[in-house]
Coordinates of C-alpha atoms and ligand atoms in Angstrom, one line a residue:
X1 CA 9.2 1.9 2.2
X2 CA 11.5 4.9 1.2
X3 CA 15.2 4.4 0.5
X4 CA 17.6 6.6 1.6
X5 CA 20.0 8.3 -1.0
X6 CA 22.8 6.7 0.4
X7 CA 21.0 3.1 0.0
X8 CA 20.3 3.8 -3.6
X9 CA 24.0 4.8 -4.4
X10 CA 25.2 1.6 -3.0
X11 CA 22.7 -0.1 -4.8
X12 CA 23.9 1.6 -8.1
X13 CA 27.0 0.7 -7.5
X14 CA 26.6 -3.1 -6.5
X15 CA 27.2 -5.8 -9.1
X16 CA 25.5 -8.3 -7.2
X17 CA 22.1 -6.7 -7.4
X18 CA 19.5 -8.4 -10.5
X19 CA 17.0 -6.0 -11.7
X20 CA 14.4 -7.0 -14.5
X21 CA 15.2 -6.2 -17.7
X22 CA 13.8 -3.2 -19.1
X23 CA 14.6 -1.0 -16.3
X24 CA 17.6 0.9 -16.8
X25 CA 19.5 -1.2 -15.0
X26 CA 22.0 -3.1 -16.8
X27 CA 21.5 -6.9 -15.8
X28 CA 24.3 -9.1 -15.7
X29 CA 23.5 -12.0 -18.8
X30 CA 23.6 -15.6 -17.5
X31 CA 25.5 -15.6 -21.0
X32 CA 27.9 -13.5 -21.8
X33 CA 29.6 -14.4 -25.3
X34 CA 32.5 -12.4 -27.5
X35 CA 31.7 -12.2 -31.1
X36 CA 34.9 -11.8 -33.4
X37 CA 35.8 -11.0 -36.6
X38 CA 38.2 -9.4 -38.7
X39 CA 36.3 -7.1 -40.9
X40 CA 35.2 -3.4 -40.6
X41 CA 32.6 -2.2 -38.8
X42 CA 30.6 -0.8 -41.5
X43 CA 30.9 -3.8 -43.5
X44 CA 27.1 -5.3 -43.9
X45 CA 29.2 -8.9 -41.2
X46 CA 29.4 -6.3 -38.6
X47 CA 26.4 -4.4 -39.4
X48 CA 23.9 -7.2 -39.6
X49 CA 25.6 -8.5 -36.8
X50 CA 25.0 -5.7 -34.3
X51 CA 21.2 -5.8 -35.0
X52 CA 21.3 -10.0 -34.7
X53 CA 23.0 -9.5 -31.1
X54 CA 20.1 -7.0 -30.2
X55 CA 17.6 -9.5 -31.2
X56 CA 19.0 -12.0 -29.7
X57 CA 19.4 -10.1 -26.6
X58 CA 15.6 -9.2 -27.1
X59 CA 14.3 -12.4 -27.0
X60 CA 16.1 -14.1 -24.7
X61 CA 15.4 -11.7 -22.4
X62 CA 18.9 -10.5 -21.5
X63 CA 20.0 -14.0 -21.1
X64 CA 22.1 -14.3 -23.9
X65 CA 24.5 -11.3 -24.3
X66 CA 26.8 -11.6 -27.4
X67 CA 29.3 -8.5 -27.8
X68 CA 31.1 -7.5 -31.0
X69 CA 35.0 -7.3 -31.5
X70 CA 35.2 -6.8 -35.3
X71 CA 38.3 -5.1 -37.6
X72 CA 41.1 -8.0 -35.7
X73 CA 40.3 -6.1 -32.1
X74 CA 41.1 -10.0 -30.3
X75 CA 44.3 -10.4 -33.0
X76 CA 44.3 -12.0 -36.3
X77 CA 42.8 -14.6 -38.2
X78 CA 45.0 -17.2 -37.0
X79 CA 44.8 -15.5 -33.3
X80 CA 41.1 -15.6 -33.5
X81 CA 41.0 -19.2 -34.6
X82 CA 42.9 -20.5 -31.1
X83 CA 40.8 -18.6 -29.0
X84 CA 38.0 -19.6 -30.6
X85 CA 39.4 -23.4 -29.9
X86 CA 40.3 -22.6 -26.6
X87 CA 37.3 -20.8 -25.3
X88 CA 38.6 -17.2 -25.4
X89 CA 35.7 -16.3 -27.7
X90 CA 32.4 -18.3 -28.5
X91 CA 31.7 -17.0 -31.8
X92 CA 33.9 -16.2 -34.8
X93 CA 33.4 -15.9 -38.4
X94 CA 36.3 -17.3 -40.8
X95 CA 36.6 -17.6 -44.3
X96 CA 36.4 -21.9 -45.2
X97 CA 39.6 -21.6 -46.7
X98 CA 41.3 -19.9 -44.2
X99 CA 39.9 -22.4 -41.6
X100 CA 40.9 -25.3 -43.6
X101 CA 44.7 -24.9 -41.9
X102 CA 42.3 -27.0 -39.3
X103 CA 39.8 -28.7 -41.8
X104 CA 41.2 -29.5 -44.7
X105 CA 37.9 -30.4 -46.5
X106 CA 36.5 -26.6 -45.3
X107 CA 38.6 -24.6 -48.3
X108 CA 36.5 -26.9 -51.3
X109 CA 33.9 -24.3 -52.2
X110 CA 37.0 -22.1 -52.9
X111 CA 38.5 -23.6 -55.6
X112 CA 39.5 -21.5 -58.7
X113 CA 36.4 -20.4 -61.0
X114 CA 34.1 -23.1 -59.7
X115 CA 31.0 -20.9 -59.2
X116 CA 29.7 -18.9 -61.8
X117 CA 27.4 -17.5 -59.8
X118 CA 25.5 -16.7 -56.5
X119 CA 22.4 -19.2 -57.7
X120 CA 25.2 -21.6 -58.1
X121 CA 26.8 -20.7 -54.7
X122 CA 23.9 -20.8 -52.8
X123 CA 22.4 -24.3 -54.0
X124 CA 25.5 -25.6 -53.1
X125 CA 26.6 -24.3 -49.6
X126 CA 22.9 -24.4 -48.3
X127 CA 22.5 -28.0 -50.0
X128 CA 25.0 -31.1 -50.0
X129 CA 28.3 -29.5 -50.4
X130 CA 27.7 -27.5 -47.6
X131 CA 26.6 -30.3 -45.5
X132 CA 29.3 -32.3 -46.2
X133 CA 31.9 -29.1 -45.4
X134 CA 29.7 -28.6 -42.0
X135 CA 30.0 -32.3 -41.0
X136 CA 33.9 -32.2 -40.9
X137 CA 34.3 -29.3 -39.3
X138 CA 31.8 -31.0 -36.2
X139 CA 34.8 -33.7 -36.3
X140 CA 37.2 -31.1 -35.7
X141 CA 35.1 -29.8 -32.1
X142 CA 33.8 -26.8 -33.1
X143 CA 29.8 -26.0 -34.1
X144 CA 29.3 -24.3 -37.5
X145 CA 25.3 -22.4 -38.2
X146 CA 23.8 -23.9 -41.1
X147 CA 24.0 -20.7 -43.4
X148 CA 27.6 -19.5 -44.1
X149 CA 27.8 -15.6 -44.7
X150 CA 28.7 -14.3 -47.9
X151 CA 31.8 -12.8 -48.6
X152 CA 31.6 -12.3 -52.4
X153 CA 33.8 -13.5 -55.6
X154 CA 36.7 -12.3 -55.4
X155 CA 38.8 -9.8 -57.9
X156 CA 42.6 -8.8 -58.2
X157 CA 44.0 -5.3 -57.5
X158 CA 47.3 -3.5 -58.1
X159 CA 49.4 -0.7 -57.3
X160 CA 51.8 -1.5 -60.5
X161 CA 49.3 -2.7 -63.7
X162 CA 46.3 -4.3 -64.5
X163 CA 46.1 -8.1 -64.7
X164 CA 44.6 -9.0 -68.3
X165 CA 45.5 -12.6 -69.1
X166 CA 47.4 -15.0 -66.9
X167 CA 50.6 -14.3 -68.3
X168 CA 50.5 -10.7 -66.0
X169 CA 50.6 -12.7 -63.1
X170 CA 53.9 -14.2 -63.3
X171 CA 56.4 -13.0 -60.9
X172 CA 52.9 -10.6 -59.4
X173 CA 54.0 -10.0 -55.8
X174 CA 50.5 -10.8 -54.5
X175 CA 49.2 -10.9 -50.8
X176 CA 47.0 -14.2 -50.2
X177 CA 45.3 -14.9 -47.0
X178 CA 46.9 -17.8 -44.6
X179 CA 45.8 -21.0 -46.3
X180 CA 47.6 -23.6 -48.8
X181 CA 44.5 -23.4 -51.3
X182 CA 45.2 -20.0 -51.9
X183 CA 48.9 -20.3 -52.3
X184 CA 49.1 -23.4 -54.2
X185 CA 46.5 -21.6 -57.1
X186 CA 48.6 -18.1 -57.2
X187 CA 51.8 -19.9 -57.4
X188 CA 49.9 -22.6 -60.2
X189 CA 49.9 -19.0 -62.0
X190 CA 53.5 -18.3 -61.6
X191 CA 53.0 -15.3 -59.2
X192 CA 54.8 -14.8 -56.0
X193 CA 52.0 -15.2 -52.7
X194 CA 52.7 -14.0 -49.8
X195 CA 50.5 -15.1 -47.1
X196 CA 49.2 -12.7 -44.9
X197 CA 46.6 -12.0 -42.3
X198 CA 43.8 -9.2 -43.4
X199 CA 45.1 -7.0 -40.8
X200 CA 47.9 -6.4 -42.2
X201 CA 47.3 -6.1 -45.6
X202 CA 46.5 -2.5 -45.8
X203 CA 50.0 -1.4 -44.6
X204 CA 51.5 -4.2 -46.7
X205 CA 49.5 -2.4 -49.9
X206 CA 51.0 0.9 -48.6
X207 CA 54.5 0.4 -48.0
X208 CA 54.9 -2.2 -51.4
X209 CA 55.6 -5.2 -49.5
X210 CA 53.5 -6.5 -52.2
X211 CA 51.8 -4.9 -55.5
X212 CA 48.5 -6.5 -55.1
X213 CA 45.8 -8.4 -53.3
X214 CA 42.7 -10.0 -54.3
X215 CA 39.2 -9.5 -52.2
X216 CA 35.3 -8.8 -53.3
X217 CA 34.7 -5.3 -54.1
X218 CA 32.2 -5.3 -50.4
X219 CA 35.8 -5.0 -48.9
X220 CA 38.1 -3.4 -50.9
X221 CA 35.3 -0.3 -50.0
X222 CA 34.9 -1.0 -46.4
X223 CA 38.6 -1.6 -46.2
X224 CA 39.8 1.2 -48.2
X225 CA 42.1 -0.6 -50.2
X226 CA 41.6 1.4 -53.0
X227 CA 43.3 4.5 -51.4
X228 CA 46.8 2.3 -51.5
X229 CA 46.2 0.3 -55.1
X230 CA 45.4 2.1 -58.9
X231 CA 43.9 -1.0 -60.6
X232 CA 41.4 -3.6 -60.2
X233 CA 41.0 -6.2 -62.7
X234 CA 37.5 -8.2 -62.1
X235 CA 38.8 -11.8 -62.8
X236 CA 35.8 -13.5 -60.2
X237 CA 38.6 -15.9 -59.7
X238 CA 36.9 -17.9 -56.4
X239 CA 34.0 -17.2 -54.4
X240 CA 34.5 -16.7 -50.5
X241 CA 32.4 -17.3 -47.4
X242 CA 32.6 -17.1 -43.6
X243 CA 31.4 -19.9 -41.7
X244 CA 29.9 -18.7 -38.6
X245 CA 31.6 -21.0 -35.6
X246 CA 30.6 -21.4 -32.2
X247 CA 33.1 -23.2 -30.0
X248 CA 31.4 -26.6 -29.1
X249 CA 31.6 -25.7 -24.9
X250 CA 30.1 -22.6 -24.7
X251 CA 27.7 -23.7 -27.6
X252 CA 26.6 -26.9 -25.0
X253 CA 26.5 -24.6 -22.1
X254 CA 23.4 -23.0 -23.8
X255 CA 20.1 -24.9 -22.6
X256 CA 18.4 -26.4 -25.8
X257 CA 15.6 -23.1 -25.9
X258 CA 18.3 -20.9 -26.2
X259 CA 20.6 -22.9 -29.1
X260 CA 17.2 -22.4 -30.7
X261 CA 16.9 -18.7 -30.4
X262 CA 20.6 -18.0 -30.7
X263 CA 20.8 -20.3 -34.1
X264 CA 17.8 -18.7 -35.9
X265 CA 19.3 -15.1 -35.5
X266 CA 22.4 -15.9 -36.5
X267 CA 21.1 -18.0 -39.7
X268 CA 18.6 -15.0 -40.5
X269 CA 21.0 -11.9 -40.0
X270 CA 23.5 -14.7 -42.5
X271 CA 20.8 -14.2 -45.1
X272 CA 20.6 -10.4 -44.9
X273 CA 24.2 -10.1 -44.7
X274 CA 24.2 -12.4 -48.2
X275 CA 22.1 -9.6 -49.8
X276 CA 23.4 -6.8 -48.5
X277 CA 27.2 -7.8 -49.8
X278 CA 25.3 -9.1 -53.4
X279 CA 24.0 -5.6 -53.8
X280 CA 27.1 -4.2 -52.9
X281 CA 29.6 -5.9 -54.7
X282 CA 26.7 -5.6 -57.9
X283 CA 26.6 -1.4 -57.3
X284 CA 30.2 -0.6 -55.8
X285 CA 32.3 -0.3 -59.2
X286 CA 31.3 2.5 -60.2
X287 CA 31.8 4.3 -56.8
X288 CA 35.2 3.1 -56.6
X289 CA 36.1 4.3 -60.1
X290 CA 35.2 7.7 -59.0
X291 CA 37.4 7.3 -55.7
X292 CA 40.1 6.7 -58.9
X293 CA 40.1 2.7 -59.4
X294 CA 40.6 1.7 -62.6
X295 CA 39.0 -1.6 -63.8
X296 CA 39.5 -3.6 -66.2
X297 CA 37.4 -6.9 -67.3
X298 CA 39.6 -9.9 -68.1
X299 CA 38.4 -13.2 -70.2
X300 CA 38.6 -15.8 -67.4
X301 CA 38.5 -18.6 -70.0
X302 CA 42.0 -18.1 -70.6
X303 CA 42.8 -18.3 -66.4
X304 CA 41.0 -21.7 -65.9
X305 CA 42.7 -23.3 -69.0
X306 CA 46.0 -22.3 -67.3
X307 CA 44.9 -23.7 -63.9
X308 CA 44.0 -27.2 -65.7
X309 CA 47.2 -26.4 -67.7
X310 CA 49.4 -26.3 -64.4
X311 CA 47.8 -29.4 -63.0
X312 CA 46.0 -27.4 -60.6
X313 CA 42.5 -29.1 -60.4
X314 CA 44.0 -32.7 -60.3
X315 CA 46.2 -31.6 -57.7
X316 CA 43.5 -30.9 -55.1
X317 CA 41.1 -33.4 -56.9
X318 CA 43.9 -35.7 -55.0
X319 CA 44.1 -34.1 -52.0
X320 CA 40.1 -33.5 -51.1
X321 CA 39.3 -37.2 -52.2
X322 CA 36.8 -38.6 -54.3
X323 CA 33.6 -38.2 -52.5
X324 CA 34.2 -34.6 -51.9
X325 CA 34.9 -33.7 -55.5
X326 CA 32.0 -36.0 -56.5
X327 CA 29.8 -33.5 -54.6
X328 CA 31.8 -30.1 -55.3
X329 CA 31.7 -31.2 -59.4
X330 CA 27.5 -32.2 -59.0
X331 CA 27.4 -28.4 -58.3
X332 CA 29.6 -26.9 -60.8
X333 CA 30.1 -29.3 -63.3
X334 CA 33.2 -30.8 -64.2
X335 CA 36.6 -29.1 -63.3
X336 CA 39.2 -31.8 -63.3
Ligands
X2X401 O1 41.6 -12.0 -45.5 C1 40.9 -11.7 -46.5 O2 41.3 -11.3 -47.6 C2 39.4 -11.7 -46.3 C3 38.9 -10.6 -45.4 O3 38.7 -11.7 -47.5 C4 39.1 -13.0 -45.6 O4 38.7 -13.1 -44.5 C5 39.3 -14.3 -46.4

């Protein structure tokens, strides 16, 4: 049978047609999910994510079909969040503590120095404490993978001095991310937190809406924030994670093979993201003092005395509950 090239154009050009996949026809997926974040593309979330969607794409066979909207494309954190809820995206990646504005229990592992370090973070939020944050966030309708991404421990910078002990951050106009946690530890310092979404933080930096903000050294690279602050003081002051959520719909609308496939990607690209951002955040000082940052490397002692000081740890000790500090305190010792 020949086709005329008239009958191949109009087949071209029809949406309705299915090809296998592996010709170089495009096939429409029988799933076709948004993937959002609020990172930049070359950070090792959005690079470890491009290579999970292909293999995902790869074994499902074109079925599932996950596309990438990273650096706030879809809005916000807080934007991001409702779509998620509502079904606008399927799959979205948000700090615990950010997402405890919806789950109160999620923001835990981010309490002030309660890691000392990634062993310590790992055995946690791949063991009980993790569970336990997982199971709420069920109750709340939406589907969290079993291994959270990494974001890193997180360190201060400035545009106006470095931070040494805790008395530098009284009256420090600081930027913190949308969540009480965070405000209620900057303001146990003294400081003055403004909460606002990562998107705009780089323009906030720039135009001295605030003198600082605090983030692993992973994204004050891929960010650029050190082109708009002088100083960066490595206090380690919490660690940070991105739970990866799918919203519980689209998540059912996956047959059982596919939930399977989908899950084990998104687990194992987790666990080269958590490497990638370890070696980063390990190797990235001394790159950024040659961009111009100037670091300094503050006793942290003195910090959490000031926290315990300021009634900080009983304070959320109170508001988590007993069986959730039981669990966070099994993995870091004793904090309150
Ligand atoms: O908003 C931030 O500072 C960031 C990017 O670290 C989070 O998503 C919590």
């Amino acid at each position: 049978m020949t086709l005329s090239r008239r009958s191949l154009l109009a087949a071209a050009g029809a949406t309705a047609i299915t090809l296998p996949v592996g010709t170089a026809f495009a096939q429409k997926a029988e799933f076709s999910y948004k993937y959002a974040n609020n990172l930049p593309v070359t950070h090792p979330m959005n690079l470890r994510a491009k290579e999970m969607a292909d293999a995902i794409r790869a074994e499902t066979k074109g079925r599932v079909d996950i596309q990438l909207f990273p650096n706030n494309q879809l809005g916000s954190d807080t934007d991001m969040l409702s779509q998620l809820r509502s079904g606008g995206i399927e799959f979205f990646t948000l700090s615990g503590l950010i997402l405890s504005t919806l789950v109160p229990a999620t923001s835990i592992s981010g309490i002030g120095f309660a890691f000392g370090d990634y062993d310590a973070v790992w055995k946690a939020m791949d063991g009980d404490l993790g569970a336990y944050i997982r199971a709420q966030i069920v109750k709340a309708g939406l589907v969290p993978m079993d291994k959270i991404w990494d974001n890193g421990f997180r360190h201060i910078t400035s545009s106006s001095k470095p931070i040494v002990s805790p008395a530098d951050l009284k009256g420090f106009k600081i930027r913190v991310p949308v969540s009480p946690l965070w405000t209620s530890m900057f303001k146990a310092f003294d400081a003055s937190p403004a909460s606002i979404n990562f998107g705009e933080v780089y323009s906030a930096l720039q135009t001295k809406v605030v003198e600082g903000q605090e983030n692993p050294l992973a994204i004050i690279a891929t960010a650029k924030l050190y082109e708009v602050q002088k100083y960066c003081s490595l206090t380690n002051h919490m660690w940070d994670g991105f739970w990866f959520l799918s919203n519980r719909k689209a998540w059912e609308r996956l047959p059982k093979d596919l939930q399977v496939m989908v899950a084990k990607h998104i687990n194992a690209a987790g666990l080269k993201e958590r490497a990638d951002v370890a070696e980063m955040n390990a190797s990235l000082q001394k790159d950024l003092a040659g961009k111009g940052l100037i670091f300094n490397q503050p006793k942290t002692q003195a910090f959490r005395e000031h926290l315990q000081k300021a009634g900080f740890y009983a304070e959320w000790k109170a508001k988590y509950g007993d069986e959730a500090w039981a669990i966070l305190e099994a993995n870091t010792g004793k904090l309150a």
